[in-house]
mmCIF file of C-alpha atoms and ligand atoms in Angstrom:
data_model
loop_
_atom_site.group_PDB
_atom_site.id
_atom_site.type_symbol
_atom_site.label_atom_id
_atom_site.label_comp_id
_atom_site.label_asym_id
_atom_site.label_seq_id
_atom_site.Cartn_x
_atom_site.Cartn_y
_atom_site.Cartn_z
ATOM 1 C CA UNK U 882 219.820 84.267 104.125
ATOM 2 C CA UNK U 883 216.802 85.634 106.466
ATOM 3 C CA UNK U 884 215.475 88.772 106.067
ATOM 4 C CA UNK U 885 214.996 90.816 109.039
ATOM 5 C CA UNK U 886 212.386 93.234 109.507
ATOM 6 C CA UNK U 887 212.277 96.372 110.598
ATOM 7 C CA UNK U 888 208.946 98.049 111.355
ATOM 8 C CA UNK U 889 209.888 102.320 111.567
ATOM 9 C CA UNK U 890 207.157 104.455 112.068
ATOM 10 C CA UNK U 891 207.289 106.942 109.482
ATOM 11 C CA UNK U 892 206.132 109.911 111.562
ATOM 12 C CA UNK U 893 209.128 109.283 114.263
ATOM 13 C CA UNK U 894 211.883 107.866 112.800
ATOM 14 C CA UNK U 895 213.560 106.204 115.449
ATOM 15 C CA UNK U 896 217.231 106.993 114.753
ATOM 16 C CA UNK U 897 218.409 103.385 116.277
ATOM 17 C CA UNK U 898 216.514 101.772 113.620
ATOM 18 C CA UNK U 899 217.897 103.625 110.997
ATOM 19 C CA UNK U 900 221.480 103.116 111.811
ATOM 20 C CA UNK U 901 221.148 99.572 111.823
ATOM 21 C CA UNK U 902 219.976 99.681 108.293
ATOM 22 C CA UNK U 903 222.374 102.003 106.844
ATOM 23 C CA UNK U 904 225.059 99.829 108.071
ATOM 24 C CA UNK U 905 223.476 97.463 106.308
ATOM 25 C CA UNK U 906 223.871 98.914 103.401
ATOM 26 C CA UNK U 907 227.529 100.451 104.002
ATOM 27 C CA UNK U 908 228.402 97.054 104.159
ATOM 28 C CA UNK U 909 227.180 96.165 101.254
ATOM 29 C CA UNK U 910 223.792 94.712 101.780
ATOM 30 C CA UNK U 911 220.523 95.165 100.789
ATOM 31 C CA UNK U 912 217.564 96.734 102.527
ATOM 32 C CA UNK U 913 214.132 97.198 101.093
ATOM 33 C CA UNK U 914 212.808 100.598 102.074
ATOM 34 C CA UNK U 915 209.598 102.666 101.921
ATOM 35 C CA UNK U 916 209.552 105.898 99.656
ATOM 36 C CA UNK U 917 206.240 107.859 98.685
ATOM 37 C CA UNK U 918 205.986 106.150 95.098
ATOM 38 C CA UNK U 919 206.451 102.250 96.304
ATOM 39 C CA UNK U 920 208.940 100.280 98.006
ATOM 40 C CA UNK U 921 212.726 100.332 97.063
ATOM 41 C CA UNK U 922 215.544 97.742 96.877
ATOM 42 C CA UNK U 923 218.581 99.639 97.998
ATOM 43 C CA UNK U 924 222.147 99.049 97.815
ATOM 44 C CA UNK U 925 225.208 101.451 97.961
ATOM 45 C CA UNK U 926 225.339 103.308 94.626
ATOM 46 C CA UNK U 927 229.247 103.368 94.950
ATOM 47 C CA UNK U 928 229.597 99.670 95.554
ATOM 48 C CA UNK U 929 229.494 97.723 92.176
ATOM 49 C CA UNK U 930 229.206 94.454 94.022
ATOM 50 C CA UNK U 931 226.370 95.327 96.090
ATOM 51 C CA UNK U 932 224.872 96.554 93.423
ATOM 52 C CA UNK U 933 224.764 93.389 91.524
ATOM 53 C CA UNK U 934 223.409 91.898 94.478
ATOM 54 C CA UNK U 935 220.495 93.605 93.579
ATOM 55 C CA UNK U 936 219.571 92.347 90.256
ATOM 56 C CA UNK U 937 220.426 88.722 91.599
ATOM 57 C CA UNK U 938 217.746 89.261 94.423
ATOM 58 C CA UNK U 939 215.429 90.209 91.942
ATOM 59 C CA UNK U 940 216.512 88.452 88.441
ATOM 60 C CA UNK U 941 216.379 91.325 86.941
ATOM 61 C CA UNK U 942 218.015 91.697 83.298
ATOM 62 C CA UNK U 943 221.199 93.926 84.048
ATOM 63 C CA UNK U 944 220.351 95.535 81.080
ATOM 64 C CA UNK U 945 217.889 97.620 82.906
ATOM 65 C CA UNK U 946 219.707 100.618 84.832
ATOM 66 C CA UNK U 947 218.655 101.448 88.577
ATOM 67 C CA UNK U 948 217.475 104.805 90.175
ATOM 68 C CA UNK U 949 220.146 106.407 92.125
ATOM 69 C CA UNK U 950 218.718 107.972 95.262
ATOM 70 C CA UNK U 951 219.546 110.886 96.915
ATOM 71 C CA UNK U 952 218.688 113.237 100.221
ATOM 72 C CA UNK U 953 220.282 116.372 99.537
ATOM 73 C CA UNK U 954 220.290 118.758 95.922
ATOM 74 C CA UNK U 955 223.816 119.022 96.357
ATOM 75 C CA UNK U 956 224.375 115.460 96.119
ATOM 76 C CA UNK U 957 223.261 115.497 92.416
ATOM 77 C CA UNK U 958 226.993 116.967 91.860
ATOM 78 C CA UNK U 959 228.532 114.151 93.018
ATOM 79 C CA UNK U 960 226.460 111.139 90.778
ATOM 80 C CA UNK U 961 225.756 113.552 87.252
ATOM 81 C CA UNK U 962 227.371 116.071 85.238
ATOM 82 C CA UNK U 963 226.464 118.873 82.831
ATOM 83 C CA UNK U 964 223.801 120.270 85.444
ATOM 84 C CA UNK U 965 221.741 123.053 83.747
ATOM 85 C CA UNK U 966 219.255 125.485 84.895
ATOM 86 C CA UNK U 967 216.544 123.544 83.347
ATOM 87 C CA UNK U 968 217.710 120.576 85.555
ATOM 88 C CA UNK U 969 217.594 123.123 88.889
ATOM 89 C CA UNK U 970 214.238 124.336 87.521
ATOM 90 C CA UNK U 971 212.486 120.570 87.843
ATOM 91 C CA UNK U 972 214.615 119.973 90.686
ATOM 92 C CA UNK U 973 213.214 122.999 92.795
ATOM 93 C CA UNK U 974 209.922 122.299 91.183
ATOM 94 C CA UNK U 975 209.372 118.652 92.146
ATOM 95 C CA UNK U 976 212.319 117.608 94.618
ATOM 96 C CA UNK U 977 211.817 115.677 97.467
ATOM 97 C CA UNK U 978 209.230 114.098 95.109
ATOM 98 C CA UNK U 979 208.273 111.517 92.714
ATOM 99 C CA UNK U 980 210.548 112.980 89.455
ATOM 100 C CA UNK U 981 213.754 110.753 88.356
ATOM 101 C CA UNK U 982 215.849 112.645 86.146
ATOM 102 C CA UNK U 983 218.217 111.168 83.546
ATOM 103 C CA UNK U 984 221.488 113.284 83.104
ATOM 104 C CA UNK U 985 225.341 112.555 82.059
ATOM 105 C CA UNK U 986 227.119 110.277 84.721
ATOM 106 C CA UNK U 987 230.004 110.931 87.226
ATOM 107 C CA UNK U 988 233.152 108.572 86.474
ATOM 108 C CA UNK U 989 232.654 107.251 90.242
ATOM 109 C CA UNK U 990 228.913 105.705 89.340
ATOM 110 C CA UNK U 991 229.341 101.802 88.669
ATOM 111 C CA UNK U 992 228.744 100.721 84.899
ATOM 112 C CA UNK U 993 226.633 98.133 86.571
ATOM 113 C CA UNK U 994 224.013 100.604 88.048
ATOM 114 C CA UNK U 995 223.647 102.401 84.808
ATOM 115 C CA UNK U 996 223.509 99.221 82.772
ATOM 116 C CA UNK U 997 226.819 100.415 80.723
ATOM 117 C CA UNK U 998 224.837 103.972 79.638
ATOM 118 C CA UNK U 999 226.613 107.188 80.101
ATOM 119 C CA UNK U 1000 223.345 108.593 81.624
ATOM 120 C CA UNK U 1001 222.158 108.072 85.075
ATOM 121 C CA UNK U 1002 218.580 108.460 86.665
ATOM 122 C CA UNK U 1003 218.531 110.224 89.979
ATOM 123 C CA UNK U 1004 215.984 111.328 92.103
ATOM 124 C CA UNK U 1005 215.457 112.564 95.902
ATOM 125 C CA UNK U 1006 212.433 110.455 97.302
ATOM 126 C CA UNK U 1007 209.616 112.696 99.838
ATOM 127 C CA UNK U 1008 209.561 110.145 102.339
ATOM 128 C CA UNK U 1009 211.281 110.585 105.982
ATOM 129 C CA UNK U 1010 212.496 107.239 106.218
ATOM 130 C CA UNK U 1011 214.202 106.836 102.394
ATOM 131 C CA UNK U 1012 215.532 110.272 103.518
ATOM 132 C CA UNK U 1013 217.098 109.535 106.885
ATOM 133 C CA UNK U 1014 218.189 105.994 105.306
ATOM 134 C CA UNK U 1015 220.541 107.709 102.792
ATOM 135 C CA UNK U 1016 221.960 110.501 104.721
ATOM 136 C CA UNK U 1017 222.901 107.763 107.753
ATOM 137 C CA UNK U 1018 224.576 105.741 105.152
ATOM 138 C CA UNK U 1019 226.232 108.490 103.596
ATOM 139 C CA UNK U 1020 226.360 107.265 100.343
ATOM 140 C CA UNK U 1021 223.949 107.696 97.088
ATOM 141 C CA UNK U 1022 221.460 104.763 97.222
ATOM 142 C CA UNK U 1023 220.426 102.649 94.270
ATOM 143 C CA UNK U 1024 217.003 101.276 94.293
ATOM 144 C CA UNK U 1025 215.134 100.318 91.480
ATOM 145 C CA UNK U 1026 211.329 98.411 93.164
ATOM 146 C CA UNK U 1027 211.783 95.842 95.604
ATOM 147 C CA UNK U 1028 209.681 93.213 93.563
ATOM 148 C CA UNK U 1029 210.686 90.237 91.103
ATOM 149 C CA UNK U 1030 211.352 91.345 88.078
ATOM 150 C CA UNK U 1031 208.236 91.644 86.057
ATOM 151 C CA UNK U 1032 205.879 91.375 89.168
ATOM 152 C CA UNK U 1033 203.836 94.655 90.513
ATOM 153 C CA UNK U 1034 205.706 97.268 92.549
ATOM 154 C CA UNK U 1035 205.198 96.447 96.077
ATOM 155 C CA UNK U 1036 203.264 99.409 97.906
ATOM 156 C CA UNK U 1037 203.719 97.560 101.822
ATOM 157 C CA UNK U 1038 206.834 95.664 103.190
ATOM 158 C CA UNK U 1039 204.335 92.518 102.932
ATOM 159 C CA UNK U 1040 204.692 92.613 99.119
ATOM 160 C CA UNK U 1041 208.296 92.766 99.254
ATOM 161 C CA UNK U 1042 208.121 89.948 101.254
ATOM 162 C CA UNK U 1043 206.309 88.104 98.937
ATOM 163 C CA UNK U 1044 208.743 88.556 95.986
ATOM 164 C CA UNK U 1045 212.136 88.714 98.280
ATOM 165 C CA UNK U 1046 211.939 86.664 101.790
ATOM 166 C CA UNK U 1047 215.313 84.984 102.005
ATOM 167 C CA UNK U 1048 216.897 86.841 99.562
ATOM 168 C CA UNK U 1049 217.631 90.371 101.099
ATOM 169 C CA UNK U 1050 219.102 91.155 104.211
ATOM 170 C CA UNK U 1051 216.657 93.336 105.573
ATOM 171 C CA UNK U 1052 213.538 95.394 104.919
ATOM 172 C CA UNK U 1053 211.888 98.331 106.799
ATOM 173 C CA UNK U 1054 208.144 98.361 107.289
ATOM 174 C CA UNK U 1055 207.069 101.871 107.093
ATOM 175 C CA UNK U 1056 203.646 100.503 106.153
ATOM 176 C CA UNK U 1057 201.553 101.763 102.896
ATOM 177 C CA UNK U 1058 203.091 104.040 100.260
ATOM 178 C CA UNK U 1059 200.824 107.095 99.396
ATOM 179 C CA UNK U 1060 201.842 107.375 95.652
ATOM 180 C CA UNK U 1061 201.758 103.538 94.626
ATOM 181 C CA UNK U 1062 202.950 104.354 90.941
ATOM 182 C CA UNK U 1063 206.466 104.768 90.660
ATOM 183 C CA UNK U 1064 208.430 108.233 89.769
ATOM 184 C CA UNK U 1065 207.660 110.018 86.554
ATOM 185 C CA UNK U 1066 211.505 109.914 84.389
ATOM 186 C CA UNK U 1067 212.089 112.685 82.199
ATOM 187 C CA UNK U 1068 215.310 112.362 80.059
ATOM 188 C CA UNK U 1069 217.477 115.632 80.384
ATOM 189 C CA UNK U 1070 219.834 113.600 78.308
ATOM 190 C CA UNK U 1071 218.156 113.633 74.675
ATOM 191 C CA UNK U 1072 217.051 116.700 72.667
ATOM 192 C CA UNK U 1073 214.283 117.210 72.561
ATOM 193 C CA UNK U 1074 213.935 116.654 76.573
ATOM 194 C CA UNK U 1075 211.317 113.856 77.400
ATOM 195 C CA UNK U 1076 209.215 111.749 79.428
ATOM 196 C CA UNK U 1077 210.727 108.078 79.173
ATOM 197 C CA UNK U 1078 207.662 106.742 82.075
ATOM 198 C CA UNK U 1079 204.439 108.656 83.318
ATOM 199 C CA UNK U 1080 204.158 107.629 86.994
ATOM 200 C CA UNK U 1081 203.660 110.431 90.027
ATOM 201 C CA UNK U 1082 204.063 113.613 88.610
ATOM 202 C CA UNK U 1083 201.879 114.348 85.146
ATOM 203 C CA UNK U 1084 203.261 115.732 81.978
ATOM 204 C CA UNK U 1085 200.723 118.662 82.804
ATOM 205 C CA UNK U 1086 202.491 120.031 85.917
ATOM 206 C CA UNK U 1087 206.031 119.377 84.096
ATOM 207 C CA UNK U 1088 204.531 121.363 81.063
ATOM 208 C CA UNK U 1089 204.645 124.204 83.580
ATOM 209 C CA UNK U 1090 208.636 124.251 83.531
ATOM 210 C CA UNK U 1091 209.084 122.641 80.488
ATOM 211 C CA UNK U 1092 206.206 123.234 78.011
ATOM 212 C CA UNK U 1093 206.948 121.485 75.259
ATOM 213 C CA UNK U 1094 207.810 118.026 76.844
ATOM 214 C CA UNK U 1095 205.969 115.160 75.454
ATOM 215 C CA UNK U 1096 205.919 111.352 75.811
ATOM 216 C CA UNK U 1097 209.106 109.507 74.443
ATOM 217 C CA UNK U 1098 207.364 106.586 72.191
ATOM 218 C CA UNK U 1099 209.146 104.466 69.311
ATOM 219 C CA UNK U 1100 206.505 103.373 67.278
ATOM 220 C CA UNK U 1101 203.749 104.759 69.074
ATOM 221 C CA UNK U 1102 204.454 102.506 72.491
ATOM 222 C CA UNK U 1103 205.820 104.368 75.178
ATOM 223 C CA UNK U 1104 209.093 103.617 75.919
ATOM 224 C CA UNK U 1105 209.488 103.149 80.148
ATOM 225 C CA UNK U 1106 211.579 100.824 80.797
ATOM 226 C CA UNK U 1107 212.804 98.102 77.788
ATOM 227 C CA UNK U 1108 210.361 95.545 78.739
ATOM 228 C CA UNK U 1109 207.214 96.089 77.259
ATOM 229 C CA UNK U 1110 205.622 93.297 79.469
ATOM 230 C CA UNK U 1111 206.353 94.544 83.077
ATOM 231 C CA UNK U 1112 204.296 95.084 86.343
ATOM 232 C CA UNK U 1113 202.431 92.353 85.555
ATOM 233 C CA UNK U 1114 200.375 89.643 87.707
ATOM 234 C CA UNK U 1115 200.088 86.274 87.338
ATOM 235 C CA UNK U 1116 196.868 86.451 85.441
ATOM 236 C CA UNK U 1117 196.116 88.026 81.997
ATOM 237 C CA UNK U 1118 194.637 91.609 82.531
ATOM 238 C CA UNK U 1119 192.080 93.041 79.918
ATOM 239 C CA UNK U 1120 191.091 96.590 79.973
ATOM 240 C CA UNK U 1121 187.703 97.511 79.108
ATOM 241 C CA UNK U 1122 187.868 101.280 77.693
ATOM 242 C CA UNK U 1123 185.255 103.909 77.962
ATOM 243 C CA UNK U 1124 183.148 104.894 80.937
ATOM 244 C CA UNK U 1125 179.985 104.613 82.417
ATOM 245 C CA UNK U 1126 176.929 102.756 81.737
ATOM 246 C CA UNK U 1127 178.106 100.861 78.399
ATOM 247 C CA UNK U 1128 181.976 100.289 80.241
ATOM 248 C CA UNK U 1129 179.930 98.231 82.688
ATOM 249 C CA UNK U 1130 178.027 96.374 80.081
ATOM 250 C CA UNK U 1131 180.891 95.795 78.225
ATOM 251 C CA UNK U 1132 182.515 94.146 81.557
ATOM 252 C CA UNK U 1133 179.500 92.279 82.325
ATOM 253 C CA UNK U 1134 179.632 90.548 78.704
ATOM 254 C CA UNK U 1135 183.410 89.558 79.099
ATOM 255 C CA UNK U 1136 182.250 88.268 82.494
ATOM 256 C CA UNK U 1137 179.186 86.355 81.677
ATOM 257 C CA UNK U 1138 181.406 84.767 78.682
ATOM 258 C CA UNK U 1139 184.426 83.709 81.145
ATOM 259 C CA UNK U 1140 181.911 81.961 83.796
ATOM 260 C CA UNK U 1141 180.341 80.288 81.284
ATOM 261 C CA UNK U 1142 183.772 78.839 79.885
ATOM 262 C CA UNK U 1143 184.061 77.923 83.413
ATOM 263 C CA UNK U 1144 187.371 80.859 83.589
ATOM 264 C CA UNK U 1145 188.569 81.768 87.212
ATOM 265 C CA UNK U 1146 188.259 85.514 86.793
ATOM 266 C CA UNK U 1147 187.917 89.286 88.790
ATOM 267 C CA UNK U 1148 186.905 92.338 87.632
ATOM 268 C CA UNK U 1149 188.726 95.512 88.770
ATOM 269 C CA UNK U 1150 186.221 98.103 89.239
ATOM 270 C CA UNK U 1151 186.093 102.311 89.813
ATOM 271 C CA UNK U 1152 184.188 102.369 93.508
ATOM 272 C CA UNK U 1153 180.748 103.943 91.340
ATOM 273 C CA UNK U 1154 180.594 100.647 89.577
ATOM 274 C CA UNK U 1155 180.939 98.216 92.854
ATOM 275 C CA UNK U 1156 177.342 97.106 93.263
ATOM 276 C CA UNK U 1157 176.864 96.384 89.126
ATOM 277 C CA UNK U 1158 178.608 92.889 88.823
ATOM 278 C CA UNK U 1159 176.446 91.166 91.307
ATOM 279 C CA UNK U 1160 178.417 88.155 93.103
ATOM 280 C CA UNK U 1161 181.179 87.969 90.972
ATOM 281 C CA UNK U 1162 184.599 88.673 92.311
ATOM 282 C CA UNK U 1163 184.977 92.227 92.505
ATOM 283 C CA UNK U 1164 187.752 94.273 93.634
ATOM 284 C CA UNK U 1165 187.950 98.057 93.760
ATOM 285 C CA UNK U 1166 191.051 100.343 92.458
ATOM 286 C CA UNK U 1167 188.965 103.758 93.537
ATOM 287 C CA UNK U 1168 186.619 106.484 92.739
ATOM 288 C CA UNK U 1169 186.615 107.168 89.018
ATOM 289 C CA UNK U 1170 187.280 111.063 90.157
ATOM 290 C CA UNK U 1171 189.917 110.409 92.347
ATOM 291 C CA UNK U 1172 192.935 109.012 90.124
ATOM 292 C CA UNK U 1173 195.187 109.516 93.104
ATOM 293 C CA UNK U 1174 193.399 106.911 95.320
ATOM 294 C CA UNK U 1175 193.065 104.856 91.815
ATOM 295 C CA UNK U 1176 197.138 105.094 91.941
ATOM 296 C CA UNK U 1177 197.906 103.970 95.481
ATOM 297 C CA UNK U 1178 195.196 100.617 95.588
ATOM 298 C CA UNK U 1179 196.892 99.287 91.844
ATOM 299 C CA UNK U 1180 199.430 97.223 92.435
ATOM 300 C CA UNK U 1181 198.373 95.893 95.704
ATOM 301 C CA UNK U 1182 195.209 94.799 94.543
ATOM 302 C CA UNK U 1183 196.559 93.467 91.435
ATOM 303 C CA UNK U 1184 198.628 91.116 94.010
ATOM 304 C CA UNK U 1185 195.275 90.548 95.555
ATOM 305 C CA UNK U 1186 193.807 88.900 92.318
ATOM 306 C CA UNK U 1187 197.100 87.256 92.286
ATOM 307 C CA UNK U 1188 196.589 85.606 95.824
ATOM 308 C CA UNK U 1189 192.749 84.331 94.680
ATOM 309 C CA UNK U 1190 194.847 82.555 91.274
ATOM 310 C CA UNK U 1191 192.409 84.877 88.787
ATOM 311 C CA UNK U 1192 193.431 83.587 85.241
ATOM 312 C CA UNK U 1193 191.698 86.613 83.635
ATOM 313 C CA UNK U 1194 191.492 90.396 85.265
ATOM 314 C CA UNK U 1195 188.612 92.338 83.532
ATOM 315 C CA UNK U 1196 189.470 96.181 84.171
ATOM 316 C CA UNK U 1197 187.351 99.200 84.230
ATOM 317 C CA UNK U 1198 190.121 101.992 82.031
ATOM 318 C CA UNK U 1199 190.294 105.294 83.914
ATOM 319 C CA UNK U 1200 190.724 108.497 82.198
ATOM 320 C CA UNK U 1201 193.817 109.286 80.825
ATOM 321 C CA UNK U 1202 195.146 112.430 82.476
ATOM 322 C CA UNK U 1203 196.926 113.191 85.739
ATOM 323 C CA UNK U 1204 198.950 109.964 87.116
ATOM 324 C CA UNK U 1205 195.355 108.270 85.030
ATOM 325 C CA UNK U 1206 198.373 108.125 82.298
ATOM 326 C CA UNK U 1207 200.712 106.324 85.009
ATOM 327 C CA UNK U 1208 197.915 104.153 86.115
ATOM 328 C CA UNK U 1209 197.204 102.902 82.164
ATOM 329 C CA UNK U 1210 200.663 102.723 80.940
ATOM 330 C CA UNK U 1211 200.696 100.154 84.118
ATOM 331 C CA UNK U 1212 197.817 97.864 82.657
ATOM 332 C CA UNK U 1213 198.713 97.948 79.626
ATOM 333 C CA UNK U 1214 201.965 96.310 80.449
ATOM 334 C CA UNK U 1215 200.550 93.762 82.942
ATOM 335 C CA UNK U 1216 199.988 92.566 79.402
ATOM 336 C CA UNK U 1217 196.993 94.506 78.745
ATOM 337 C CA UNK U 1218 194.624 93.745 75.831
ATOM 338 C CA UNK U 1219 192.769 96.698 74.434
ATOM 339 C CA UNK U 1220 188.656 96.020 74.234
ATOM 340 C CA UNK U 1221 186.715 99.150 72.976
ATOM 341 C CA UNK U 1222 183.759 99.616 73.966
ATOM 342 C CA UNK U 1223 181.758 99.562 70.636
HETATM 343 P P1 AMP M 885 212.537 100.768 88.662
HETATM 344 O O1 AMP M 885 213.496 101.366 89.616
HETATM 345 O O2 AMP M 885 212.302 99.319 88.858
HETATM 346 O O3 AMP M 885 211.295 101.564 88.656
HETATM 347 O O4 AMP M 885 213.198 100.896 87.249
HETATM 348 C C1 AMP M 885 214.012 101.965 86.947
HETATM 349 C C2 AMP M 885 213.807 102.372 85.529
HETATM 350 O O5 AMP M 885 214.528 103.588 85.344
HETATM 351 C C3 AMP M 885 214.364 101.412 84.510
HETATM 352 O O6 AMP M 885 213.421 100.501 84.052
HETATM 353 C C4 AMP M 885 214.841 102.319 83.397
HETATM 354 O O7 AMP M 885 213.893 102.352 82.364
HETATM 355 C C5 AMP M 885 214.927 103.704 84.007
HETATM 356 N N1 AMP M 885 216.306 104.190 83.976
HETATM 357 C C6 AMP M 885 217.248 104.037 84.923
HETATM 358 N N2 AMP M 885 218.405 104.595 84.535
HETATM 359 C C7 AMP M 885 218.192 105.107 83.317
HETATM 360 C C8 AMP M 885 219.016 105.821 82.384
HETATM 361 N N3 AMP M 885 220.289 106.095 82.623
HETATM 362 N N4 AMP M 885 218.449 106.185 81.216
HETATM 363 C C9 AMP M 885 217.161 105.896 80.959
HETATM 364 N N5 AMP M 885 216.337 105.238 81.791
HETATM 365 C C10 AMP M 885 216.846 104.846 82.955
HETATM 366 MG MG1 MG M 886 210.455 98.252 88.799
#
């Protein structure tokens, strides 16, 4: 198959354009799309077959349910059930925005897209072109990341491209996404309600409508997603905790050790650190203070490392707060090995 693409300037959405992808996916195709958090891999949520079509594109265990996209409230009726006011409380909170919420299921929602679960996980992406993409189509669109399974979210159509040439029918180049994490999911479904993955909202601001929400962990591991080793790049990522001065000597050590063993290795550093490593490869995820920035460079420039063949990725922590939580729970399952820094 050859994948056409579709560049769509986000701040004029030429309408054209859009039609031609949502007849895409009426017909039961897939398009890769742009939303604030990273790129999507979207099929018609009502259409079992095209739905499958996504987790051949991607290999992805069918095991592992899909996002259901919306681009109107109402919509929600249609895909889930047993709608409360706490649901319409996060929902005029955070939506259009970067919060997937897991309720009951509506009979017409594919067994497929929810991986056999009674539950589904909906959300109603901030970004003009996911927006006008679903409301052309008319139809609920499922889109779980346009990547391989197990590789980085892709953050530009270029990424997608990487992981997918050939194998969908189309993607839309809206260019960078601002979030780069994906969406935070909080389970409506379970009681006591809970955060099943930190990503672009933080459990402070959802503490605001729910207070007592906390992480959903079985034996202390947060539980996003089934696969504990996920968003991960070719090479073997470990994080260096702490801060500062002795975080950089700690790097430096792990360094020095993997050039002498003759390792191909980079070293992801906070932008306050850049000029410490000297002339080893250095790439930057953002200022320290800014864990927004440090959100949208991740995944890109863990493909970056990816396209120099690393073997190792030494990685400044950041501090865990904010989408900081989003950004950690990401190393840590690029296969992330803990080293303190005493
Ligand atoms: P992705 O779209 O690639 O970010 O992955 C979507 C994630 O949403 C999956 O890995 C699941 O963990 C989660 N998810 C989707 N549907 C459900 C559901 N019904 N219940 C719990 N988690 C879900
Ligand atoms: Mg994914």
């Amino acid at each position: 198959m050859k994948t056409g693409i579709l560049k769509i300037n986000p701040f004029s959405v030429e309408q054209d354009y859009i039609l031609k992808a949502a007849n895409i996916i009426k017909a039961g195709g897939l398009v890769a799309f742009p939303t604030e958090t990273v790129y999507g891999l979207g099929a018609d949520a009502l259409n079992a077959v095209a739905c499958a079509k996504i987790f051949q594109a991607k290999s992805r265990p069918l095991e592992d349910p899909l996002i259901v996209h919306i681009a109107d409230k109402q919509d929600l009726f249609k895909v889930a059930r047993e709608i409360h006011k706490i649901t319409s409380d996060l929902i005029d909170a955070f939506w259009p925005g970067s919060l997937t919420i897991v309720l009951k299921k509506q009979e017409v929602i594919p067994d497929i897209v929810t991986g056999g679960l009674d539950t589904i996980a909906v959300r109603m992406p901030n970004h003009k072109i996911a927006l006008e993409l679903i409301k052309e189509a008319q139809t609920p669109i499922a889109a779980p990341s346009a990547n391989l399974f197990g590789k980085p979210s892709p953050t530009t159509a270029q990424h997608v491209l990487e992981d997918l040439d050939g194998k969908i029918d189309l993607v839309i180049d809206g260019g960078s996404t601002a979030i780069g994490v994906e969406s935070t999911i909080v389970d409506l479904t379970r009681e006591p309600f809970c955060i099943l993955r930190p990503g672009g909202i933080g459990i402070e601001e959802l503490r605001r409508i729910i207070p007592q929400i906390e992480f959903y962990k079985k034996d202390g591991i947060l539980s996003a997603g089934m696969y504990p080793r996920h968003y991960a790049p070719n090479a073997k990522v470990l994080i260096v905790e702490g801060n500062g001065k002795i975080q950089v000597e700690k790097v430096k050590d792990l360094a020095r050790e993997f050039d002498l063993q003759g390792y191909h290795f980079g070293i992801l550093a906070k932008f306050e650190n850049k000029d410490r490593y000297g002339d080893f490869n250095v790439k930057l995820l953002g200022p320290g203070n800014d864990l927004v920035v440090c959100a949208a460079n991740l995944f890109s420039v863990l493909r970056d490392f990816d396209r120099d063949k690393v073997d190792v990725i030494i990685t400044e922590a950041v501090k865990e707060e904010g989408i900081g939580i989003a950004i950690m729970d990401r190393l840590h399952r690029a296969q992330g090995i803990k080293i303190n820094h005493v």
